[in-house]
mmCIF file of C-alpha atoms in Angstrom:
data_model
loop_
_atom_site.group_PDB
_atom_site.id
_atom_site.type_symbol
_atom_site.label_atom_id
_atom_site.label_comp_id
_atom_site.label_asym_id
_atom_site.label_seq_id
_atom_site.Cartn_x
_atom_site.Cartn_y
_atom_site.Cartn_z
ATOM 1 C CA MET A 1 127.397 116.958 163.682
ATOM 2 C CA ALA A 2 125.927 115.222 165.970
ATOM 3 C CA GLU A 3 123.010 113.414 164.042
ATOM 4 C CA HIS A 4 126.178 112.193 161.466
ATOM 5 C CA SER A 5 128.077 110.901 164.464
ATOM 6 C CA ALA A 6 124.901 108.944 166.769
ATOM 7 C CA ALA A 7 124.133 107.645 163.219
ATOM 8 C CA ALA A 8 127.529 106.123 162.885
ATOM 9 C CA ARG A 9 127.481 104.436 166.580
ATOM 10 C CA SER A 10 123.384 102.296 165.395
ATOM 11 C CA TRP A 11 126.311 100.294 163.808
ATOM 12 C CA THR A 12 126.106 96.833 165.100
ATOM 13 C CA ALA A 13 129.060 94.065 164.283
ATOM 14 C CA ALA A 14 126.050 92.055 161.818
ATOM 15 C CA ASP A 15 126.882 95.365 159.985
ATOM 16 C CA THR A 16 130.286 95.223 160.603
ATOM 17 C CA ALA A 17 130.140 92.021 158.903
ATOM 18 C CA ILE A 18 128.009 92.975 155.940
ATOM 19 C CA ALA A 19 130.423 95.729 155.343
ATOM 20 C CA TYR A 20 133.688 93.950 155.364
ATOM 21 C CA GLY A 21 131.761 91.364 153.353
ATOM 22 C CA ARG A 22 131.026 94.118 150.849
ATOM 23 C CA GLY A 23 134.899 95.486 150.194
ATOM 24 C CA THR A 24 135.648 91.692 149.918
ATOM 25 C CA VAL A 25 133.145 91.282 146.831
ATOM 26 C CA GLY A 26 134.551 95.335 145.824
ATOM 27 C CA GLY A 27 138.035 94.285 146.112
ATOM 28 C CA LEU A 28 136.998 91.325 143.688
ATOM 29 C CA ILE A 29 136.064 93.535 141.141
ATOM 30 C CA ILE A 30 138.333 95.586 141.187
ATOM 31 C CA ALA A 31 141.617 93.682 140.745
ATOM 32 C CA LEU A 32 140.599 89.720 139.776
ATOM 33 C CA PRO A 33 142.236 90.422 136.674
ATOM 34 C CA LEU A 34 145.766 91.403 138.591
ATOM 35 C CA LEU A 35 145.126 88.663 140.442
ATOM 36 C CA LEU A 36 145.691 86.565 136.925
ATOM 37 C CA THR A 37 148.719 89.017 135.742
ATOM 38 C CA MET A 38 151.772 86.947 135.491
ATOM 39 C CA GLU A 39 153.725 90.549 135.984
ATOM 40 C CA MET A 40 152.184 91.017 138.859
ATOM 41 C CA TRP A 41 152.976 86.945 139.839
ATOM 42 C CA TRP A 42 156.663 88.226 138.892
ATOM 43 C CA GLY A 43 157.122 90.961 141.065
ATOM 44 C CA GLY A 44 156.850 89.257 143.862
ATOM 45 C CA PHE A 45 160.361 88.623 143.441
ATOM 46 C CA THR A 46 161.629 91.044 140.698
ATOM 47 C CA ILE A 47 160.728 93.995 142.762
ATOM 48 C CA SER A 48 163.063 94.305 145.905
ATOM 49 C CA ALA A 49 162.107 94.539 149.191
ATOM 50 C CA TRP A 50 162.364 98.337 149.537
ATOM 51 C CA ARG A 51 160.387 99.215 147.183
ATOM 52 C CA LEU A 52 157.226 96.404 147.910
ATOM 53 C CA LEU A 53 158.115 98.228 151.640
ATOM 54 C CA ALA A 54 157.441 101.725 149.933
ATOM 55 C CA LEU A 55 153.893 101.013 148.232
ATOM 56 C CA LEU A 56 152.392 100.064 151.143
ATOM 57 C CA GLY A 57 153.187 103.239 152.671
ATOM 58 C CA VAL A 58 152.293 105.063 150.024
ATOM 59 C CA ASN A 59 149.158 102.735 149.023
ATOM 60 C CA PHE A 60 147.674 102.408 152.884
ATOM 61 C CA GLY A 61 147.202 106.357 152.382
ATOM 62 C CA VAL A 62 145.985 106.254 149.554
ATOM 63 C CA LEU A 63 143.636 103.694 151.676
ATOM 64 C CA LEU A 64 143.205 107.030 154.905
ATOM 65 C CA VAL A 65 141.761 109.544 151.226
ATOM 66 C CA LEU A 66 139.504 106.955 150.352
ATOM 67 C CA GLN A 67 138.321 105.854 153.529
ATOM 68 C CA HIS A 68 137.496 109.742 154.383
ATOM 69 C CA TYR A 69 135.531 110.047 151.139
ATOM 70 C CA SER A 70 134.052 106.408 151.279
ATOM 71 C CA GLY A 71 135.648 103.870 152.465
ATOM 72 C CA LEU A 72 134.355 100.803 154.550
ATOM 73 C CA HIS A 73 132.516 102.165 157.427
ATOM 74 C CA PRO A 74 130.609 105.125 158.297
ATOM 75 C CA ARG A 75 132.394 106.872 161.256
ATOM 76 C CA LYS A 76 135.339 109.382 159.963
ATOM 77 C CA THR A 77 136.955 110.086 163.009
ATOM 78 C CA MET A 78 140.684 109.947 162.153
ATOM 79 C CA ARG A 79 141.949 105.943 164.064
ATOM 80 C CA SER A 80 138.240 104.864 162.654
ATOM 81 C CA GLN A 81 139.596 105.908 159.158
ATOM 82 C CA ALA A 82 143.145 104.357 159.975
ATOM 83 C CA ARG A 83 141.612 100.821 161.568
ATOM 84 C CA ALA A 84 140.047 100.173 158.450
ATOM 85 C CA ALA A 85 142.848 101.505 156.260
ATOM 86 C CA LEU A 86 144.389 98.483 158.098
ATOM 87 C CA VAL A 87 140.741 96.480 158.116
ATOM 88 C CA ALA A 88 140.884 97.070 153.849
ATOM 89 C CA TYR A 89 144.427 95.617 153.685
ATOM 90 C CA GLY A 90 144.023 93.580 155.914
ATOM 91 C CA ILE A 91 140.885 92.306 153.364
ATOM 92 C CA GLY A 92 143.469 92.818 149.888
ATOM 93 C CA ILE A 93 146.126 90.622 152.056
ATOM 94 C CA LEU A 94 143.577 87.524 152.232
ATOM 95 C CA VAL A 95 141.734 87.632 149.667
ATOM 96 C CA ALA A 96 145.177 87.720 147.281
ATOM 97 C CA ALA A 97 146.295 85.064 149.120
ATOM 98 C CA VAL A 98 143.207 82.943 148.469
ATOM 99 C CA THR A 99 142.903 83.533 144.430
ATOM 100 C CA LEU A 100 146.242 82.782 144.708
ATOM 101 C CA GLU A 101 146.326 79.546 146.127
ATOM 102 C CA ILE A 102 142.965 78.679 144.860
ATOM 103 C CA ILE A 103 145.021 78.896 141.062
ATOM 104 C CA ASN A 104 148.032 77.321 142.591
ATOM 105 C CA VAL A 105 149.866 80.449 142.125
ATOM 106 C CA LEU A 106 151.619 79.812 145.938
ATOM 107 C CA ARG A 107 152.546 76.515 144.848
ATOM 108 C CA GLY A 108 154.547 73.440 147.311
ATOM 109 C CA GLY A 109 158.828 74.730 146.631
ATOM 110 C CA VAL A 110 158.934 79.112 146.414
ATOM 111 C CA ALA A 111 159.757 81.347 148.692
ATOM 112 C CA LEU A 112 158.650 82.400 151.576
ATOM 113 C CA VAL A 113 160.009 85.355 149.795
ATOM 114 C CA ASP A 114 158.715 85.326 147.092
ATOM 115 C CA VAL A 115 155.061 84.196 148.339
ATOM 116 C CA VAL A 116 155.177 87.606 150.593
ATOM 117 C CA GLY A 117 156.252 90.499 147.773
ATOM 118 C CA LYS A 118 152.934 88.435 145.298
ATOM 119 C CA LEU A 119 151.284 89.205 148.123
ATOM 120 C CA VAL A 120 152.046 92.775 149.511
ATOM 121 C CA LEU A 121 151.826 93.210 145.834
ATOM 122 C CA GLU A 122 148.295 92.353 144.565
ATOM 123 C CA ALA A 123 146.883 93.665 148.142
ATOM 124 C CA VAL A 124 147.255 96.768 146.729
ATOM 125 C CA PRO A 125 144.707 97.076 144.430
ATOM 126 C CA VAL A 126 142.887 94.751 145.699
ATOM 127 C CA SER A 127 142.507 97.332 149.109
ATOM 128 C CA ILE A 128 141.894 100.646 146.938
ATOM 129 C CA GLY A 129 138.464 98.319 145.501
ATOM 130 C CA ALA A 130 137.756 97.575 148.993
ATOM 131 C CA SER A 131 137.691 101.155 150.327
ATOM 132 C CA LEU A 132 136.044 101.757 147.315
ATOM 133 C CA ALA A 133 132.804 99.434 148.462
ATOM 134 C CA MET A 134 130.419 101.584 150.043
ATOM 135 C CA SER A 135 130.484 104.137 146.099
ATOM 136 C CA HIS A 136 130.497 100.741 144.430
ATOM 137 C CA PHE A 137 126.993 99.598 145.637
ATOM 138 C CA GLY A 138 124.902 102.949 146.301
ATOM 139 C CA VAL A 139 125.363 102.678 150.009
ATOM 140 C CA GLU A 140 127.559 105.263 151.712
ATOM 141 C CA HIS A 141 126.489 107.020 154.548
ATOM 142 C CA GLU A 142 124.970 110.605 154.973
ATOM 143 C CA GLU A 143 128.578 111.557 156.183
ATOM 144 C CA VAL A 144 130.824 110.466 153.379
ATOM 145 C CA GLU A 145 127.830 112.257 151.337
ATOM 146 C CA ARG A 146 128.388 114.929 153.206
ATOM 147 C CA ARG A 147 132.342 115.487 152.848
ATOM 148 C CA LYS A 148 132.065 115.319 149.246
ATOM 149 C CA ASP A 149 129.555 117.663 149.006
ATOM 150 C CA GLU A 150 131.950 120.451 151.048
ATOM 151 C CA GLN A 151 135.164 118.642 149.879
ATOM 152 C CA ASN A 152 137.204 121.652 148.154
ATOM 153 C CA TYR A 153 140.002 121.825 145.677
ATOM 154 C CA TRP A 154 142.910 119.376 148.173
ATOM 155 C CA GLY A 155 139.830 117.226 148.559
ATOM 156 C CA ASP A 156 139.639 116.947 144.682
ATOM 157 C CA ARG A 157 143.764 116.093 144.053
ATOM 158 C CA ALA A 158 142.815 113.346 146.705
ATOM 159 C CA MET A 159 139.964 111.619 145.200
ATOM 160 C CA ALA A 160 142.330 112.099 141.912
ATOM 161 C CA LEU A 161 145.267 110.420 143.788
ATOM 162 C CA GLY A 162 143.109 107.250 144.486
ATOM 163 C CA GLY A 163 141.950 106.736 141.124
ATOM 164 C CA SER A 164 145.725 107.544 139.421
ATOM 165 C CA MET A 165 145.962 104.035 142.071
ATOM 166 C CA ILE A 166 143.524 102.345 141.418
ATOM 167 C CA PHE A 167 144.063 102.702 137.163
ATOM 168 C CA GLY A 168 147.790 103.350 136.959
ATOM 169 C CA VAL A 169 148.635 99.730 139.367
ATOM 170 C CA SER A 170 146.504 97.578 136.410
ATOM 171 C CA VAL A 171 149.237 98.542 133.681
ATOM 172 C CA ALA A 172 152.005 99.775 135.339
ATOM 173 C CA SER A 173 153.800 96.529 135.169
ATOM 174 C CA THR A 174 152.468 94.637 131.821
ATOM 175 C CA GLU A 175 155.348 94.927 129.463
ATOM 176 C CA GLU A 176 153.127 96.809 127.346
ATOM 177 C CA MET A 177 153.902 99.546 128.391
ATOM 178 C CA THR A 178 157.646 99.720 127.826
ATOM 179 C CA MET A 179 156.892 98.904 124.576
ATOM 180 C CA ILE A 180 154.314 101.944 123.876
ATOM 181 C CA GLY A 181 156.640 103.549 125.913
ATOM 182 C CA LEU A 182 159.686 103.003 122.348
ATOM 183 C CA GLN A 183 157.160 103.399 120.013
ATOM 184 C CA LEU A 184 156.002 106.289 120.399
ATOM 185 C CA THR A 185 157.896 109.599 118.933
ATOM 186 C CA TRP A 186 157.785 113.694 120.304
ATOM 187 C CA VAL A 187 154.254 113.557 118.259
ATOM 188 C CA HIS A 188 151.801 110.749 119.456
ATOM 189 C CA SER A 189 153.088 111.739 123.588
ATOM 190 C CA LEU A 190 152.228 115.416 122.923
ATOM 191 C CA ALA A 191 148.756 114.336 121.236
ATOM 192 C CA LEU A 192 147.799 112.135 125.041
ATOM 193 C CA ALA A 193 148.801 114.131 126.136
ATOM 194 C CA LEU A 194 146.963 116.991 125.065
ATOM 195 C CA LEU A 195 143.735 114.058 124.288
ATOM 196 C CA SER A 196 144.022 112.971 128.540
ATOM 197 C CA ILE A 197 144.263 116.690 129.381
ATOM 198 C CA GLY A 198 141.048 116.829 126.836
ATOM 199 C CA GLN A 199 139.229 113.995 128.378
ATOM 200 C CA VAL A 200 139.585 114.814 132.459
ATOM 201 C CA HIS A 201 137.970 118.284 131.296
ATOM 202 C CA ALA A 202 135.444 116.873 129.615
ATOM 203 C CA ILE A 203 134.905 113.924 133.360
ATOM 204 C CA LEU A 204 135.095 116.905 135.653
ATOM 205 C CA TRP A 205 132.556 118.949 133.448
ATOM 206 C CA ALA A 206 129.905 116.942 133.505
ATOM 207 C CA VAL A 207 130.831 116.041 137.057
ATOM 208 C CA ARG A 208 130.799 119.608 138.318
ATOM 209 C CA ARG A 209 127.926 120.732 136.248
ATOM 210 C CA GLY A 210 124.923 121.966 137.431
ATOM 211 C CA LYS A 211 126.524 121.988 140.707
ATOM 212 C CA GLU A 212 128.992 125.173 139.974
ATOM 213 C CA ASP A 213 127.936 128.694 141.964
ATOM 214 C CA ASP A 214 127.985 131.803 139.629
ATOM 215 C CA GLY A 215 131.768 132.296 140.230
ATOM 216 C CA SER A 216 132.884 129.113 139.714
ATOM 217 C CA ARG A 217 130.971 129.860 135.873
ATOM 218 C CA LYS A 218 132.494 133.372 135.467
ATOM 219 C CA ARG A 219 135.985 131.652 135.650
ATOM 220 C CA GLY A 220 135.729 130.223 132.858
ATOM 221 C CA ALA A 221 136.185 127.525 130.842
ATOM 222 C CA LEU A 222 139.858 128.311 130.409
ATOM 223 C CA ARG A 223 140.652 128.574 134.501
ATOM 224 C CA HIS A 224 138.624 125.299 134.845
ATOM 225 C CA LEU A 225 140.872 123.563 132.200
ATOM 226 C CA LEU A 226 144.006 124.701 133.501
ATOM 227 C CA VAL A 227 143.270 125.139 137.322
ATOM 228 C CA GLU A 228 140.907 121.310 137.239
ATOM 229 C CA GLY A 229 142.259 119.390 133.584
ATOM 230 C CA VAL A 230 146.328 120.201 134.325
ATOM 231 C CA GLY A 231 145.796 119.827 138.155
ATOM 232 C CA VAL A 232 143.873 116.003 137.378
ATOM 233 C CA TYR A 233 146.562 115.278 134.507
ATOM 234 C CA ALA A 234 149.382 116.471 136.662
ATOM 235 C CA ILE A 235 148.911 114.278 139.312
ATOM 236 C CA ALA A 236 148.179 111.068 136.927
ATOM 237 C CA LEU A 237 151.279 111.772 135.416
ATOM 238 C CA VAL A 238 152.885 111.853 138.864
ATOM 239 C CA VAL A 239 151.711 108.769 140.066
ATOM 240 C CA SER A 240 152.115 106.602 136.807
ATOM 241 C CA GLY A 241 155.866 107.914 137.081
ATOM 242 C CA TYR A 242 156.548 105.953 140.165
ATOM 243 C CA LEU A 243 154.671 103.292 139.940
ATOM 244 C CA LEU A 244 156.927 102.605 136.668
ATOM 245 C CA TRP A 245 160.130 103.318 138.897
ATOM 246 C CA THR A 246 158.765 101.030 141.582
ATOM 247 C CA PHE A 247 157.944 97.600 138.790
ATOM 248 C CA GLY A 248 161.321 99.171 137.034
ATOM 249 C CA GLN A 249 159.719 99.754 134.096
ATOM 250 C CA ILE A 250 161.730 103.499 134.848
#
Protein backbone atom coordinates (compact mmCIF):
# COMPACT_ATOMS: atom_id res chain seq x y z
CA MET A 1 0.00 0.00 0.00
CA ALA A 2 2.84 2.36 0.82
CA GLU A 3 4.34 1.57 -2.58
CA HIS A 4 1.08 2.50 -4.31
CA SER A 5 0.82 5.73 -2.31
CA ALA A 6 4.40 6.66 -3.12
CA ALA A 7 3.72 6.07 -6.82
CA ALA A 8 0.64 8.28 -6.66
CA ARG A 9 2.62 11.06 -4.93
CA SER A 10 5.26 10.88 -7.67
CA TRP A 11 2.85 12.38 -10.16
CA THR A 12 3.99 15.80 -11.34
CA ALA A 13 1.98 18.82 -12.42
CA ALA A 14 2.63 17.82 -16.02
CA ASP A 15 1.21 14.34 -15.35
CA THR A 16 -1.90 15.93 -13.85
CA ALA A 17 -2.32 18.22 -16.86
CA ILE A 18 -2.03 15.23 -19.19
CA ALA A 19 -4.60 13.34 -17.10
CA TYR A 20 -7.04 16.25 -17.35
CA GLY A 21 -6.47 16.43 -21.09
CA ARG A 22 -7.11 12.71 -21.30
CA GLY A 23 -10.31 13.25 -19.31
CA THR A 24 -11.44 15.92 -21.77
CA VAL A 25 -10.98 13.56 -24.71
CA GLY A 26 -12.67 10.72 -22.80
CA GLY A 27 -15.63 12.99 -22.07
CA LEU A 28 -15.97 13.84 -25.75
CA ILE A 29 -15.82 10.17 -26.75
CA ILE A 30 -18.77 9.37 -24.51
CA ALA A 31 -20.82 12.54 -24.82
CA LEU A 32 -20.38 13.93 -28.35
CA PRO A 33 -23.62 12.39 -29.68
CA LEU A 34 -25.52 13.91 -26.73
CA LEU A 35 -23.90 17.30 -27.24
CA LEU A 36 -25.46 17.23 -30.72
CA THR A 37 -28.91 16.03 -29.62
CA MET A 38 -31.83 18.48 -29.61
CA GLU A 39 -33.67 16.76 -26.76
CA MET A 40 -30.68 17.44 -24.51
CA TRP A 41 -30.71 21.11 -25.52
CA TRP A 42 -34.44 21.34 -24.81
CA GLY A 43 -33.94 19.66 -21.44
CA GLY A 44 -32.10 22.75 -20.29
CA PHE A 45 -35.40 24.64 -20.01
CA THR A 46 -38.03 21.86 -19.93
CA ILE A 47 -36.58 20.12 -16.85
CA SER A 48 -37.34 21.92 -13.61
CA ALA A 49 -34.46 23.44 -11.65
CA TRP A 50 -34.91 21.11 -8.68
CA ARG A 51 -34.80 18.01 -10.90
CA LEU A 52 -31.61 19.29 -12.51
CA LEU A 53 -30.18 19.91 -9.05
CA ALA A 54 -31.12 16.37 -7.99
CA LEU A 55 -29.47 14.99 -11.15
CA LEU A 56 -26.33 16.96 -10.35
CA GLY A 57 -26.21 15.36 -6.90
CA VAL A 58 -26.85 11.84 -8.21
CA ASN A 59 -24.24 12.28 -10.90
CA PHE A 60 -21.68 13.47 -8.36
CA GLY A 61 -22.26 10.28 -6.37
CA VAL A 62 -21.70 8.22 -9.53
CA LEU A 63 -18.52 10.17 -10.25
CA LEU A 64 -17.22 9.33 -6.77
CA VAL A 65 -17.76 5.64 -7.54
CA LEU A 66 -16.00 5.92 -10.90
CA GLN A 67 -13.09 7.83 -9.34
CA HIS A 68 -12.68 4.91 -6.95
CA TYR A 69 -12.24 2.34 -9.73
CA SER A 70 -10.86 4.45 -12.58
CA GLY A 71 -10.88 8.24 -12.49
CA LEU A 72 -8.54 11.02 -13.45
CA HIS A 73 -5.80 10.47 -10.88
CA PRO A 74 -4.20 7.47 -9.13
CA ARG A 75 -4.39 9.05 -5.67
CA LYS A 76 -7.34 7.33 -3.97
CA THR A 77 -7.98 9.05 -0.65
CA MET A 78 -11.51 10.25 -0.01
CA ARG A 79 -10.47 13.88 -0.35
CA SER A 80 -8.59 13.32 -3.60
CA GLN A 81 -11.49 11.32 -5.05
CA ALA A 82 -13.95 14.08 -4.17
CA ARG A 83 -11.63 16.65 -5.72
CA ALA A 84 -11.24 14.51 -8.86
CA ALA A 85 -15.05 14.16 -9.11
CA LEU A 86 -15.39 17.95 -8.95
CA VAL A 87 -12.71 18.34 -11.61
CA ALA A 88 -14.49 15.78 -13.82
CA TYR A 89 -17.73 17.75 -13.57
CA GLY A 90 -15.80 20.97 -14.22
CA ILE A 91 -14.40 19.37 -17.36
CA GLY A 92 -17.97 18.46 -18.29
CA ILE A 93 -19.13 22.07 -17.91
CA LEU A 94 -16.18 23.42 -19.91
CA VAL A 95 -16.47 20.90 -22.75
CA ALA A 96 -20.23 21.39 -22.96
CA ALA A 97 -19.87 25.19 -23.00
CA VAL A 98 -17.23 25.19 -25.74
CA THR A 99 -19.05 22.63 -27.89
CA LEU A 100 -22.49 24.25 -27.61
CA GLU A 101 -20.98 27.67 -28.31
CA ILE A 102 -19.16 26.40 -31.41
CA ILE A 103 -22.35 24.91 -32.86
CA ASN A 104 -24.26 28.11 -31.90
CA VAL A 105 -26.68 26.50 -29.46
CA LEU A 106 -25.82 29.18 -26.89
CA ARG A 107 -26.65 31.96 -29.33
CA GLY A 108 -27.64 35.46 -28.33
CA GLY A 109 -31.08 35.86 -26.83
CA VAL A 110 -30.98 32.58 -24.89
CA ALA A 111 -31.95 33.21 -21.27
CA LEU A 112 -29.24 32.70 -18.66
CA VAL A 113 -31.31 30.10 -16.81
CA ASP A 114 -31.62 28.14 -20.07
CA VAL A 115 -27.86 28.30 -20.65
CA VAL A 116 -27.16 27.07 -17.11
CA GLY A 117 -29.68 24.24 -17.49
CA LYS A 118 -28.11 23.11 -20.77
CA LEU A 119 -24.63 23.09 -19.29
CA VAL A 120 -25.66 21.25 -16.11
CA LEU A 121 -27.41 18.59 -18.19
CA GLU A 122 -24.79 18.15 -20.90
CA ALA A 123 -22.00 18.03 -18.32
CA VAL A 124 -23.38 14.76 -16.92
CA PRO A 125 -22.30 12.43 -19.77
CA VAL A 126 -19.08 14.40 -20.36
CA SER A 127 -18.07 14.09 -16.70
CA ILE A 128 -18.78 10.36 -16.72
CA GLY A 129 -16.61 9.94 -19.81
CA ALA A 130 -13.87 12.01 -18.17
CA SER A 131 -14.01 9.81 -15.08
CA LEU A 132 -13.44 6.72 -17.22
CA ALA A 133 -10.47 8.27 -19.01
CA MET A 134 -7.91 5.90 -17.51
CA SER A 135 -9.94 2.89 -18.63
CA HIS A 136 -10.48 4.39 -22.11
CA PHE A 137 -6.79 4.77 -22.83
CA GLY A 138 -5.35 1.80 -20.97
CA VAL A 139 -3.25 3.81 -18.54
CA GLU A 140 -4.75 2.62 -15.27
CA HIS A 141 -2.55 2.88 -12.22
CA GLU A 142 -1.56 -0.16 -10.13
CA GLU A 143 -3.80 1.02 -7.29
CA VAL A 144 -6.80 1.12 -9.63
CA GLU A 145 -6.05 -2.38 -10.86
CA ARG A 146 -5.74 -3.61 -7.27
CA ARG A 147 -9.12 -2.14 -6.33
CA LYS A 148 -10.78 -3.77 -9.33
CA ASP A 149 -9.25 -7.14 -8.50
CA GLU A 150 -10.35 -6.90 -4.86
CA GLN A 151 -13.82 -5.41 -5.35
CA ASN A 152 -16.63 -7.35 -3.71
CA TYR A 153 -20.31 -7.82 -4.58
CA TRP A 154 -21.17 -4.21 -3.73
CA GLY A 155 -18.20 -2.95 -5.70
CA ASP A 156 -19.56 -4.74 -8.75
CA ARG A 157 -22.99 -3.20 -8.14
CA ALA A 158 -21.39 0.24 -7.88
CA MET A 159 -19.75 -0.19 -11.27
CA ALA A 160 -23.09 -1.36 -12.67
CA LEU A 161 -24.58 1.89 -11.40
CA GLY A 162 -21.99 3.90 -13.32
CA GLY A 163 -22.55 1.88 -16.48
CA SER A 164 -26.32 2.33 -16.21
CA MET A 165 -25.88 6.10 -16.01
CA ILE A 166 -23.63 6.12 -19.08
CA PHE A 167 -26.08 4.26 -21.29
CA GLY A 168 -29.28 5.52 -19.67
CA VAL A 169 -28.64 9.23 -20.05
CA SER A 170 -27.96 8.74 -23.76
CA VAL A 171 -31.49 7.53 -24.49
CA ALA A 172 -33.67 8.76 -21.63
CA SER A 173 -33.95 12.22 -23.20
CA THR A 174 -35.24 10.95 -26.55
CA GLU A 175 -38.90 10.73 -27.57
CA GLU A 176 -38.30 7.27 -28.99
CA MET A 177 -38.36 5.82 -25.48
CA THR A 178 -41.94 7.01 -25.01
CA MET A 179 -42.95 5.72 -28.47
CA ILE A 180 -41.41 2.31 -27.83
CA GLY A 181 -43.03 2.09 -24.41
CA LEU A 182 -46.46 2.82 -25.89
CA GLN A 183 -46.21 0.22 -28.63
CA LEU A 184 -44.84 -2.66 -26.53
CA THR A 185 -47.28 -5.34 -25.39
CA TRP A 186 -46.67 -7.26 -22.17
CA VAL A 187 -45.31 -10.14 -24.27
CA HIS A 188 -42.75 -7.88 -25.93
CA SER A 189 -41.83 -6.32 -22.58
CA LEU A 190 -41.31 -9.71 -20.92
CA ALA A 191 -39.24 -10.97 -23.86
CA LEU A 192 -37.11 -7.82 -23.78
CA ALA A 193 -36.54 -8.15 -20.02
CA LEU A 194 -35.53 -11.81 -20.32
CA LEU A 195 -33.23 -11.02 -23.26
CA SER A 196 -31.61 -8.21 -21.29
CA ILE A 197 -31.03 -10.41 -18.23
CA GLY A 198 -29.58 -13.11 -20.48
CA GLN A 199 -27.18 -10.64 -22.06
CA VAL A 200 -26.08 -9.37 -18.65
CA HIS A 201 -25.47 -12.94 -17.50
CA ALA A 202 -23.44 -13.73 -20.64
CA ILE A 203 -21.29 -10.62 -20.27
CA LEU A 204 -20.65 -11.24 -16.57
CA TRP A 205 -19.79 -14.87 -17.24
CA ALA A 206 -17.32 -13.86 -19.96
CA VAL A 207 -15.70 -11.20 -17.76
CA ARG A 208 -15.42 -13.49 -14.74
CA ARG A 209 -14.32 -16.60 -16.64
CA GLY A 210 -11.01 -17.81 -15.32
CA LYS A 211 -11.15 -15.45 -12.32
CA GLU A 212 -13.54 -17.38 -10.12
CA ASP A 213 -12.41 -19.62 -7.32
CA ASP A 214 -13.71 -23.16 -6.71
CA GLY A 215 -16.39 -21.87 -4.35
CA SER A 216 -17.76 -19.56 -7.01
CA ARG A 217 -17.95 -22.39 -9.52
CA LYS A 218 -19.82 -24.64 -7.09
CA ARG A 219 -22.62 -22.08 -6.75
CA GLY A 220 -23.66 -22.96 -10.29
CA ALA A 221 -25.00 -21.03 -13.24
CA LEU A 222 -28.53 -20.57 -11.84
CA ARG A 223 -27.38 -18.87 -8.63
CA HIS A 224 -24.92 -16.78 -10.61
CA LEU A 225 -27.78 -15.66 -12.85
CA LEU A 226 -29.95 -14.74 -9.87
CA VAL A 227 -27.26 -13.04 -7.81
CA GLU A 228 -25.34 -11.31 -10.58
CA GLY A 229 -27.57 -10.99 -13.65
CA VAL A 230 -30.84 -10.08 -11.94
CA GLY A 231 -29.02 -7.79 -9.51
CA VAL A 232 -27.41 -5.79 -12.30
CA TYR A 233 -30.69 -5.68 -14.23
CA ALA A 234 -32.50 -4.36 -11.17
CA ILE A 235 -29.97 -1.52 -10.85
CA ALA A 236 -30.39 -0.69 -14.54
CA LEU A 237 -34.17 -0.69 -14.10
CA VAL A 238 -34.02 1.74 -11.17
CA VAL A 239 -31.57 4.06 -12.94
CA SER A 240 -33.67 3.97 -16.11
CA GLY A 241 -36.79 4.89 -14.15
CA TYR A 242 -35.00 7.75 -12.42
CA LEU A 243 -33.58 9.18 -15.65
CA LEU A 244 -36.89 8.89 -17.50
CA TRP A 245 -38.58 10.67 -14.58
CA THR A 246 -35.94 13.40 -14.71
CA PHE A 247 -36.66 14.02 -18.39
CA GLY A 248 -40.42 13.98 -17.84
CA GLN A 249 -40.96 10.69 -19.67
CA ILE A 250 -42.67 9.13 -16.64
